[in-house]
């Protein structure tokens, strides 16, 4: 199969399993597609496999982001997806706008955000090749090289065997999927009236952000680090430490100095 248009006119939307399971998300995607006036070239349901996930996000196939890679793989292979290959002028920007609107309305975290579309120039062509040609026809796909530009895992998390990190990520994800997000959170720390709280919006890679938390709080297990980080994204905040006002401010300042978003809150007794 050959591309029916120049690569610059084509892009891809992948409605992820949580979005595809939701009639509200699918209806909203259709509404936004119609408003965007993009032409649908190809549309189909597919159950992604591990290799498909890494082909779509090749930087996660490398060693820098092992926790993100495992959570992303579990998320993307958890059920059917819908692929929509679209064509039109300014297609990348229009698809990015659609993605942003869907995520703002229905997304809950970096690992559950309903829809994907490539936005980096080096991603667009391979994504189109993967979803317009390789998956529908079975033709071989050559994964493009992408090491990722953000700093990855470090410190004591990086010193752990990758198998341990994958096991902890799987255990966290299994609890969240079977019992809900709240069941996956670590118990809120006790011991004081003030909390050093992590807020969403980490500018680092997820793995590096988790690594910073692990260094600042060496008593946390890897699963507790994962839980604290994802809880901030899903709930809007996560209490990392409970103590005196001074203790909470000291930890919040330490993490903020490394780029994480933090605040100190007066805690209501449980």
PDB file of C-alpha atoms in Angstrom:
ATOM      1  CA  UNK A   1       0.000   0.000   0.000  1.00  0.00           C
ATOM      2  CA  UNK A   2       1.349   3.458  -0.854  1.00  0.00           C
ATOM      3  CA  UNK A   3       0.442   6.709   0.839  1.00  0.00           C
ATOM      4  CA  UNK A   4      -2.420   8.460  -0.968  1.00  0.00           C
ATOM      5  CA  UNK A   5      -1.003  11.873  -0.053  1.00  0.00           C
ATOM      6  CA  UNK A   6       2.279  13.494   0.880  1.00  0.00           C
ATOM      7  CA  UNK A   7       3.421  12.610   4.432  1.00  0.00           C
ATOM      8  CA  UNK A   8       3.009  16.216   5.551  1.00  0.00           C
ATOM      9  CA  UNK A   9      -0.731  16.023   4.862  1.00  0.00           C
ATOM     10  CA  UNK A  10      -1.326  12.903   6.930  1.00  0.00           C
ATOM     11  CA  UNK A  11      -1.420  12.178  10.612  1.00  0.00           C
ATOM     12  CA  UNK A  12      -2.805   9.628  13.037  1.00  0.00           C
ATOM     13  CA  UNK A  13      -5.191   9.606  15.982  1.00  0.00           C
ATOM     14  CA  UNK A  14      -5.231   6.569  18.251  1.00  0.00           C
ATOM     15  CA  UNK A  15      -8.200   6.398  20.610  1.00  0.00           C
ATOM     16  CA  UNK A  16      -6.707   4.455  23.510  1.00  0.00           C
ATOM     17  CA  UNK A  17      -8.495   1.650  25.391  1.00  0.00           C
ATOM     18  CA  UNK A  18     -10.066   3.866  28.062  1.00  0.00           C
ATOM     19  CA  UNK A  19     -11.338   6.242  25.383  1.00  0.00           C
ATOM     20  CA  UNK A  20     -12.536   3.487  23.096  1.00  0.00           C
ATOM     21  CA  UNK A  21     -14.514   1.892  25.942  1.00  0.00           C
ATOM     22  CA  UNK A  22     -16.336   5.170  26.552  1.00  0.00           C
ATOM     23  CA  UNK A  23     -19.216   6.112  24.215  1.00  0.00           C
ATOM     24  CA  UNK A  24     -18.898   9.694  25.463  1.00  0.00           C
ATOM     25  CA  UNK A  25     -15.253   9.897  24.402  1.00  0.00           C
ATOM     26  CA  UNK A  26     -15.929   8.330  21.018  1.00  0.00           C
ATOM     27  CA  UNK A  27     -18.847  10.664  20.354  1.00  0.00           C
ATOM     28  CA  UNK A  28     -16.705  13.648  21.343  1.00  0.00           C
ATOM     29  CA  UNK A  29     -13.879  12.539  19.041  1.00  0.00           C
ATOM     30  CA  UNK A  30     -16.380  12.274  16.163  1.00  0.00           C
ATOM     31  CA  UNK A  31     -17.755  15.711  16.978  1.00  0.00           C
ATOM     32  CA  UNK A  32     -14.286  17.255  17.006  1.00  0.00           C
ATOM     33  CA  UNK A  33     -13.284  15.442  13.820  1.00  0.00           C
ATOM     34  CA  UNK A  34     -16.291  16.807  12.007  1.00  0.00           C
ATOM     35  CA  UNK A  35     -15.548  20.318  13.242  1.00  0.00           C
ATOM     36  CA  UNK A  36     -11.892  20.009  12.205  1.00  0.00           C
ATOM     37  CA  UNK A  37     -12.861  19.280   8.570  1.00  0.00           C
ATOM     38  CA  UNK A  38     -10.133  16.671   8.294  1.00  0.00           C
ATOM     39  CA  UNK A  39     -10.665  13.784   5.876  1.00  0.00           C
ATOM     40  CA  UNK A  40     -10.613  10.284   7.324  1.00  0.00           C
ATOM     41  CA  UNK A  41      -8.378   8.100   5.160  1.00  0.00           C
ATOM     42  CA  UNK A  42      -8.640   4.907   7.196  1.00  0.00           C
ATOM     43  CA  UNK A  43     -10.393   3.923  10.415  1.00  0.00           C
ATOM     44  CA  UNK A  44     -10.278   0.574  12.189  1.00  0.00           C
ATOM     45  CA  UNK A  45     -10.234  -1.225  15.539  1.00  0.00           C
ATOM     46  CA  UNK A  46      -7.030  -2.895  16.682  1.00  0.00           C
ATOM     47  CA  UNK A  47      -5.668  -4.604  19.785  1.00  0.00           C
ATOM     48  CA  UNK A  48      -2.130  -3.306  20.143  1.00  0.00           C
ATOM     49  CA  UNK A  49       0.657  -5.655  21.152  1.00  0.00           C
ATOM     50  CA  UNK A  50       3.850  -4.837  23.023  1.00  0.00           C
ATOM     51  CA  UNK A  51       5.832  -4.290  19.825  1.00  0.00           C
ATOM     52  CA  UNK A  52       3.197  -1.933  18.448  1.00  0.00           C
ATOM     53  CA  UNK A  53       3.436   0.227  21.566  1.00  0.00           C
ATOM     54  CA  UNK A  54       7.208   0.474  21.300  1.00  0.00           C
ATOM     55  CA  UNK A  55       6.970   1.183  17.561  1.00  0.00           C
ATOM     56  CA  UNK A  56       4.656   4.097  18.332  1.00  0.00           C
ATOM     57  CA  UNK A  57       6.740   5.446  21.235  1.00  0.00           C
ATOM     58  CA  UNK A  58      10.261   4.160  20.420  1.00  0.00           C
ATOM     59  CA  UNK A  59      12.023   6.164  23.137  1.00  0.00           C
ATOM     60  CA  UNK A  60      10.362   3.896  25.700  1.00  0.00           C
ATOM     61  CA  UNK A  61      12.032   0.854  24.157  1.00  0.00           C
ATOM     62  CA  UNK A  62      15.363   2.133  25.452  1.00  0.00           C
ATOM     63  CA  UNK A  63      16.819   2.107  28.989  1.00  0.00           C
ATOM     64  CA  UNK A  64      15.965   5.668  30.096  1.00  0.00           C
ATOM     65  CA  UNK A  65      12.274   5.309  30.962  1.00  0.00           C
ATOM     66  CA  UNK A  66      11.596   1.776  32.262  1.00  0.00           C
ATOM     67  CA  UNK A  67       8.686   2.630  34.591  1.00  0.00           C
ATOM     68  CA  UNK A  68       6.893   4.726  31.996  1.00  0.00           C
ATOM     69  CA  UNK A  69       7.458   2.030  29.395  1.00  0.00           C
ATOM     70  CA  UNK A  70       5.866  -0.646  31.578  1.00  0.00           C
ATOM     71  CA  UNK A  71       2.859   1.454  32.578  1.00  0.00           C
ATOM     72  CA  UNK A  72       2.341   2.615  28.990  1.00  0.00           C
ATOM     73  CA  UNK A  73       2.560  -0.938  27.687  1.00  0.00           C
ATOM     74  CA  UNK A  74       0.025  -2.167  30.242  1.00  0.00           C
ATOM     75  CA  UNK A  75      -2.310   0.706  29.444  1.00  0.00           C
ATOM     76  CA  UNK A  76      -2.160   0.464  25.649  1.00  0.00           C
ATOM     77  CA  UNK A  77      -2.558  -3.317  25.533  1.00  0.00           C
ATOM     78  CA  UNK A  78      -5.446  -3.423  28.033  1.00  0.00           C
ATOM     79  CA  UNK A  79      -8.160  -3.492  25.364  1.00  0.00           C
ATOM     80  CA  UNK A  80      -9.078  -2.508  21.805  1.00  0.00           C
ATOM     81  CA  UNK A  81      -8.030   0.851  20.390  1.00  0.00           C
ATOM     82  CA  UNK A  82      -9.377   2.755  17.416  1.00  0.00           C
ATOM     83  CA  UNK A  83      -7.006   4.064  14.767  1.00  0.00           C
ATOM     84  CA  UNK A  84      -8.029   7.060  12.665  1.00  0.00           C
ATOM     85  CA  UNK A  85      -5.682   8.136   9.874  1.00  0.00           C
ATOM     86  CA  UNK A  86      -6.589  11.651   8.761  1.00  0.00           C
ATOM     87  CA  UNK A  87      -5.570  14.049   5.998  1.00  0.00           C
ATOM     88  CA  UNK A  88      -5.871  17.772   5.571  1.00  0.00           C
ATOM     89  CA  UNK A  89      -4.098  21.118   5.757  1.00  0.00           C
ATOM     90  CA  UNK A  90      -2.350  21.903   9.047  1.00  0.00           C
ATOM     91  CA  UNK A  91      -3.207  18.360  10.070  1.00  0.00           C
ATOM     92  CA  UNK A  92      -0.692  18.048  12.914  1.00  0.00           C
ATOM     93  CA  UNK A  93      -1.892  21.182  14.685  1.00  0.00           C
ATOM     94  CA  UNK A  94      -5.544  20.228  14.236  1.00  0.00           C
ATOM     95  CA  UNK A  95      -4.958  16.745  15.616  1.00  0.00           C
ATOM     96  CA  UNK A  96      -3.027  18.187  18.561  1.00  0.00           C
ATOM     97  CA  UNK A  97      -5.946  20.496  19.324  1.00  0.00           C
ATOM     98  CA  UNK A  98      -8.354  17.552  19.205  1.00  0.00           C
ATOM     99  CA  UNK A  99      -6.107  15.559  21.537  1.00  0.00           C
ATOM    100  CA  UNK A 100      -5.856  18.432  23.998  1.00  0.00           C
ATOM    101  CA  UNK A 101      -9.610  18.937  24.134  1.00  0.00           C
ATOM    102  CA  UNK A 102     -10.304  15.235  24.670  1.00  0.00           C
ATOM    103  CA  UNK A 103      -7.674  14.953  27.399  1.00  0.00           C
ATOM    104  CA  UNK A 104      -8.875  18.105  29.149  1.00  0.00           C
ATOM    105  CA  UNK A 105     -12.395  16.691  29.303  1.00  0.00           C
ATOM    106  CA  UNK A 106     -11.793  12.994  29.942  1.00  0.00           C
ATOM    107  CA  UNK A 107      -8.131  12.277  30.755  1.00  0.00           C
ATOM    108  CA  UNK A 108      -7.034  11.411  34.285  1.00  0.00           C
ATOM    109  CA  UNK A 109      -3.237  11.068  34.048  1.00  0.00           C
ATOM    110  CA  UNK A 110      -0.295  10.630  31.721  1.00  0.00           C
ATOM    111  CA  UNK A 111      -1.126   6.923  31.679  1.00  0.00           C
ATOM    112  CA  UNK A 112      -4.848   7.318  31.096  1.00  0.00           C
ATOM    113  CA  UNK A 113      -5.459  10.164  28.683  1.00  0.00           C
ATOM    114  CA  UNK A 114      -7.747   8.680  26.016  1.00  0.00           C
ATOM    115  CA  UNK A 115      -6.059   9.688  22.752  1.00  0.00           C
ATOM    116  CA  UNK A 116      -2.653   9.833  21.058  1.00  0.00           C
ATOM    117  CA  UNK A 117      -1.414  11.800  18.096  1.00  0.00           C
ATOM    118  CA  UNK A 118       2.217  12.423  17.096  1.00  0.00           C
ATOM    119  CA  UNK A 119       3.420  16.020  17.203  1.00  0.00           C
ATOM    120  CA  UNK A 120       7.201  15.810  16.819  1.00  0.00           C
ATOM    121  CA  UNK A 121       8.410  15.917  13.183  1.00  0.00           C
ATOM    122  CA  UNK A 122      10.385  12.682  13.567  1.00  0.00           C
ATOM    123  CA  UNK A 123       7.313  10.863  14.953  1.00  0.00           C
ATOM    124  CA  UNK A 124       4.707  11.728  12.342  1.00  0.00           C
ATOM    125  CA  UNK A 125       6.029   9.816   9.333  1.00  0.00           C
ATOM    126  CA  UNK A 126       6.715   6.575  11.265  1.00  0.00           C
ATOM    127  CA  UNK A 127       3.324   6.735  12.985  1.00  0.00           C
ATOM    128  CA  UNK A 128       1.594   7.141   9.627  1.00  0.00           C
ATOM    129  CA  UNK A 129       3.638   4.278   8.196  1.00  0.00           C
ATOM    130  CA  UNK A 130       2.782   2.079  11.173  1.00  0.00           C
ATOM    131  CA  UNK A 131      -0.959   2.684  11.198  1.00  0.00           C
ATOM    132  CA  UNK A 132      -1.699   3.327   7.533  1.00  0.00           C
ATOM    133  CA  UNK A 133       0.516   0.620   6.050  1.00  0.00           C
ATOM    134  CA  UNK A 134       2.111  -1.870   8.442  1.00  0.00           C
ATOM    135  CA  UNK A 135      -0.757  -2.813  10.768  1.00  0.00           C
ATOM    136  CA  UNK A 136      -3.524  -2.980   8.116  1.00  0.00           C
ATOM    137  CA  UNK A 137      -1.447  -4.971   5.613  1.00  0.00           C
ATOM    138  CA  UNK A 138       0.986  -6.913   7.781  1.00  0.00           C
ATOM    139  CA  UNK A 139       3.977  -5.402   6.019  1.00  0.00           C
ATOM    140  CA  UNK A 140       7.175  -5.236   8.113  1.00  0.00           C
ATOM    141  CA  UNK A 141       7.782  -2.056  10.070  1.00  0.00           C
ATOM    142  CA  UNK A 142      11.212  -0.690  10.893  1.00  0.00           C
ATOM    143  CA  UNK A 143      11.191   1.149  14.205  1.00  0.00           C
ATOM    144  CA  UNK A 144      12.816   4.558  14.015  1.00  0.00           C
ATOM    145  CA  UNK A 145      15.508   5.539  16.510  1.00  0.00           C
ATOM    146  CA  UNK A 146      14.571   7.869  19.354  1.00  0.00           C
ATOM    147  CA  UNK A 147      16.576   8.113  22.567  1.00  0.00           C
ATOM    148  CA  UNK A 148      14.346  10.812  24.058  1.00  0.00           C
ATOM    149  CA  UNK A 149      15.535  14.306  24.898  1.00  0.00           C
ATOM    150  CA  UNK A 150      14.566  14.424  28.587  1.00  0.00           C
ATOM    151  CA  UNK A 151      16.598  13.031  31.455  1.00  0.00           C
ATOM    152  CA  UNK A 152      15.527   9.551  32.457  1.00  0.00           C
ATOM    153  CA  UNK A 153      15.705   7.356  35.518  1.00  0.00           C
ATOM    154  CA  UNK A 154      18.455   8.005  38.041  1.00  0.00           C
ATOM    155  CA  UNK A 155      19.697   7.455  41.576  1.00  0.00           C
ATOM    156  CA  UNK A 156      18.540   4.526  43.648  1.00  0.00           C
ATOM    157  CA  UNK A 157      15.693   3.671  41.263  1.00  0.00           C
ATOM    158  CA  UNK A 158      18.168   3.292  38.419  1.00  0.00           C
ATOM    159  CA  UNK A 159      20.297   1.025  40.604  1.00  0.00           C
ATOM    160  CA  UNK A 160      17.469  -1.497  40.927  1.00  0.00           C
ATOM    161  CA  UNK A 161      17.145  -4.319  38.372  1.00  0.00           C
ATOM    162  CA  UNK A 162      14.739  -3.424  35.602  1.00  0.00           C
ATOM    163  CA  UNK A 163      12.775  -6.586  36.365  1.00  0.00           C
ATOM    164  CA  UNK A 164      12.064  -5.264  39.869  1.00  0.00           C
ATOM    165  CA  UNK A 165      10.809  -1.931  38.520  1.00  0.00           C
ATOM    166  CA  UNK A 166       8.571  -3.666  35.982  1.00  0.00           C
ATOM    167  CA  UNK A 167       7.158  -5.937  38.694  1.00  0.00           C
ATOM    168  CA  UNK A 168       6.358  -2.962  40.938  1.00  0.00           C
ATOM    169  CA  UNK A 169       4.767  -1.047  38.064  1.00  0.00           C
ATOM    170  CA  UNK A 170       2.635  -4.070  37.130  1.00  0.00           C
ATOM    171  CA  UNK A 171       1.488  -4.567  40.725  1.00  0.00           C
ATOM    172  CA  UNK A 172       0.499  -0.907  41.004  1.00  0.00           C
ATOM    173  CA  UNK A 173      -1.350  -0.973  37.683  1.00  0.00           C
ATOM    174  CA  UNK A 174      -3.141  -4.236  38.495  1.00  0.00           C
ATOM    175  CA  UNK A 175      -4.505  -2.782  41.741  1.00  0.00           C
ATOM    176  CA  UNK A 176      -5.624   0.409  40.006  1.00  0.00           C
ATOM    177  CA  UNK A 177      -7.385  -1.468  37.222  1.00  0.00           C
ATOM    178  CA  UNK A 178      -9.091  -4.065  39.405  1.00  0.00           C
ATOM    179  CA  UNK A 179     -10.001  -1.925  42.417  1.00  0.00           C
ATOM    180  CA  UNK A 180      -9.825   1.672  41.194  1.00  0.00           C
ATOM    181  CA  UNK A 181      -7.249   4.433  41.545  1.00  0.00           C
ATOM    182  CA  UNK A 182      -7.951   5.066  45.236  1.00  0.00           C
ATOM    183  CA  UNK A 183      -7.038   1.498  46.150  1.00  0.00           C
ATOM    184  CA  UNK A 184      -3.635   1.933  44.511  1.00  0.00           C
ATOM    185  CA  UNK A 185      -2.580   4.979  46.514  1.00  0.00           C
ATOM    186  CA  UNK A 186      -0.189   4.606  49.436  1.00  0.00           C
ATOM    187  CA  UNK A 187      -1.733   5.496  52.806  1.00  0.00           C
ATOM    188  CA  UNK A 188      -1.432   9.199  53.512  1.00  0.00           C
ATOM    189  CA  UNK A 189       1.608   9.846  55.727  1.00  0.00           C
ATOM    190  CA  UNK A 190       0.839  10.677  59.321  1.00  0.00           C
ATOM    191  CA  UNK A 191       2.853  12.439  61.989  1.00  0.00           C
ATOM    192  CA  UNK A 192       2.122  16.119  61.740  1.00  0.00           C
ATOM    193  CA  UNK A 193      -0.277  18.847  60.827  1.00  0.00           C
ATOM    194  CA  UNK A 194       1.431  19.942  57.622  1.00  0.00           C
ATOM    195  CA  UNK A 195       2.047  18.091  54.383  1.00  0.00           C
ATOM    196  CA  UNK A 196       4.684  18.508  51.695  1.00  0.00           C
ATOM    197  CA  UNK A 197       2.546  17.889  48.624  1.00  0.00           C
ATOM    198  CA  UNK A 198       3.440  17.026  45.043  1.00  0.00           C
ATOM    199  CA  UNK A 199       1.366  18.745  42.364  1.00  0.00           C
ATOM    200  CA  UNK A 200       0.879  17.664  38.720  1.00  0.00           C
ATOM    201  CA  UNK A 201       2.782  19.241  35.846  1.00  0.00           C
ATOM    202  CA  UNK A 202       6.256  17.761  36.305  1.00  0.00           C
ATOM    203  CA  UNK A 203       8.445  19.161  33.481  1.00  0.00           C
ATOM    204  CA  UNK A 204      10.807  16.179  33.616  1.00  0.00           C
ATOM    205  CA  UNK A 205      10.242  12.725  32.229  1.00  0.00           C
ATOM    206  CA  UNK A 206       8.039  10.649  34.526  1.00  0.00           C
ATOM    207  CA  UNK A 207      10.940   8.348  35.399  1.00  0.00           C
ATOM    208  CA  UNK A 208      13.178  11.262  36.338  1.00  0.00           C
ATOM    209  CA  UNK A 209      10.461  12.881  38.438  1.00  0.00           C
ATOM    210  CA  UNK A 210       9.960   9.613  40.286  1.00  0.00           C
ATOM    211  CA  UNK A 211      13.719   9.336  40.767  1.00  0.00           C
ATOM    212  CA  UNK A 212      13.826  12.767  42.437  1.00  0.00           C
ATOM    213  CA  UNK A 213      11.103  11.706  44.874  1.00  0.00           C
ATOM    214  CA  UNK A 214      12.945   8.456  45.609  1.00  0.00           C
ATOM    215  CA  UNK A 215      16.142  10.359  46.419  1.00  0.00           C
ATOM    216  CA  UNK A 216      14.371  12.866  48.661  1.00  0.00           C
ATOM    217  CA  UNK A 217      12.445  10.139  50.525  1.00  0.00           C
ATOM    218  CA  UNK A 218      14.702   7.049  50.648  1.00  0.00           C
ATOM    219  CA  UNK A 219      12.301   5.236  52.979  1.00  0.00           C
ATOM    220  CA  UNK A 220       9.709   4.911  50.195  1.00  0.00           C
ATOM    221  CA  UNK A 221       9.505   1.653  48.262  1.00  0.00           C
ATOM    222  CA  UNK A 222       9.481   1.819  44.460  1.00  0.00           C
ATOM    223  CA  UNK A 223       5.752   1.093  44.435  1.00  0.00           C
ATOM    224  CA  UNK A 224       5.121   3.900  46.907  1.00  0.00           C
ATOM    225  CA  UNK A 225       7.113   6.271  44.682  1.00  0.00           C
ATOM    226  CA  UNK A 226       5.055   5.253  41.653  1.00  0.00           C
ATOM    227  CA  UNK A 227       1.846   5.618  43.646  1.00  0.00           C
ATOM    228  CA  UNK A 228       2.731   9.070  44.998  1.00  0.00           C
ATOM    229  CA  UNK A 229       3.623  10.379  41.549  1.00  0.00           C
ATOM    230  CA  UNK A 230       0.554   9.065  39.742  1.00  0.00           C
ATOM    231  CA  UNK A 231      -1.754  10.106  42.590  1.00  0.00           C
ATOM    232  CA  UNK A 232      -0.676  13.728  42.095  1.00  0.00           C
ATOM    233  CA  UNK A 233      -1.697  13.521  38.439  1.00  0.00           C
ATOM    234  CA  UNK A 234      -5.018  11.806  39.058  1.00  0.00           C
ATOM    235  CA  UNK A 235      -6.133  13.581  42.244  1.00  0.00           C
ATOM    236  CA  UNK A 236      -4.388  16.909  41.700  1.00  0.00           C
ATOM    237  CA  UNK A 237      -2.041  16.471  44.671  1.00  0.00           C
ATOM    238  CA  UNK A 238      -0.244  13.827  46.684  1.00  0.00           C
ATOM    239  CA  UNK A 239       1.058  14.118  50.254  1.00  0.00           C
ATOM    240  CA  UNK A 240       4.694  13.028  50.312  1.00  0.00           C
ATOM    241  CA  UNK A 241       5.441  13.828  53.955  1.00  0.00           C
ATOM    242  CA  UNK A 242       3.436  14.746  57.035  1.00  0.00           C
ATOM    243  CA  UNK A 243       5.209  16.694  59.758  1.00  0.00           C
ATOM    244  CA  UNK A 244       5.771  20.124  61.156  1.00  0.00           C
ATOM    245  CA  UNK A 245       5.403  23.212  59.022  1.00  0.00           C
ATOM    246  CA  UNK A 246       9.209  23.493  58.857  1.00  0.00           C
ATOM    247  CA  UNK A 247       9.694  19.847  57.849  1.00  0.00           C
ATOM    248  CA  UNK A 248       7.056  20.108  55.127  1.00  0.00           C
ATOM    249  CA  UNK A 249       8.527  23.350  53.778  1.00  0.00           C
ATOM    250  CA  UNK A 250      12.037  21.914  53.734  1.00  0.00           C
ATOM    251  CA  UNK A 251      10.995  18.938  51.567  1.00  0.00           C
ATOM    252  CA  UNK A 252       8.786  21.077  49.340  1.00  0.00           C
ATOM    253  CA  UNK A 253      11.662  23.509  48.758  1.00  0.00           C
ATOM    254  CA  UNK A 254      14.095  20.675  48.019  1.00  0.00           C
ATOM    255  CA  UNK A 255      11.853  19.179  45.343  1.00  0.00           C
ATOM    256  CA  UNK A 256      10.833  22.567  43.926  1.00  0.00           C
ATOM    257  CA  UNK A 257      14.506  23.459  43.501  1.00  0.00           C
ATOM    258  CA  UNK A 258      14.788  20.426  41.216  1.00  0.00           C
ATOM    259  CA  UNK A 259      11.819  21.479  39.115  1.00  0.00           C
ATOM    260  CA  UNK A 260       8.914  19.594  40.662  1.00  0.00           C
ATOM    261  CA  UNK A 261       5.732  21.442  41.520  1.00  0.00           C
ATOM    262  CA  UNK A 262       5.045  21.398  45.251  1.00  0.00           C
ATOM    263  CA  UNK A 263       3.132  23.143  47.981  1.00  0.00           C
ATOM    264  CA  UNK A 264       2.684  22.944  51.747  1.00  0.00           C
ATOM    265  CA  UNK A 265      -0.812  22.229  53.038  1.00  0.00           C
ATOM    266  CA  UNK A 266      -2.344  22.177  56.480  1.00  0.00           C
ATOM    267  CA  UNK A 267      -3.646  18.639  56.823  1.00  0.00           C
ATOM    268  CA  UNK A 268      -7.066  17.744  58.109  1.00  0.00           C
ATOM    269  CA  UNK A 269      -6.886  14.741  60.481  1.00  0.00           C
ATOM    270  CA  UNK A 270      -8.099  11.534  58.860  1.00  0.00           C
TER     271      UNK A 270
END
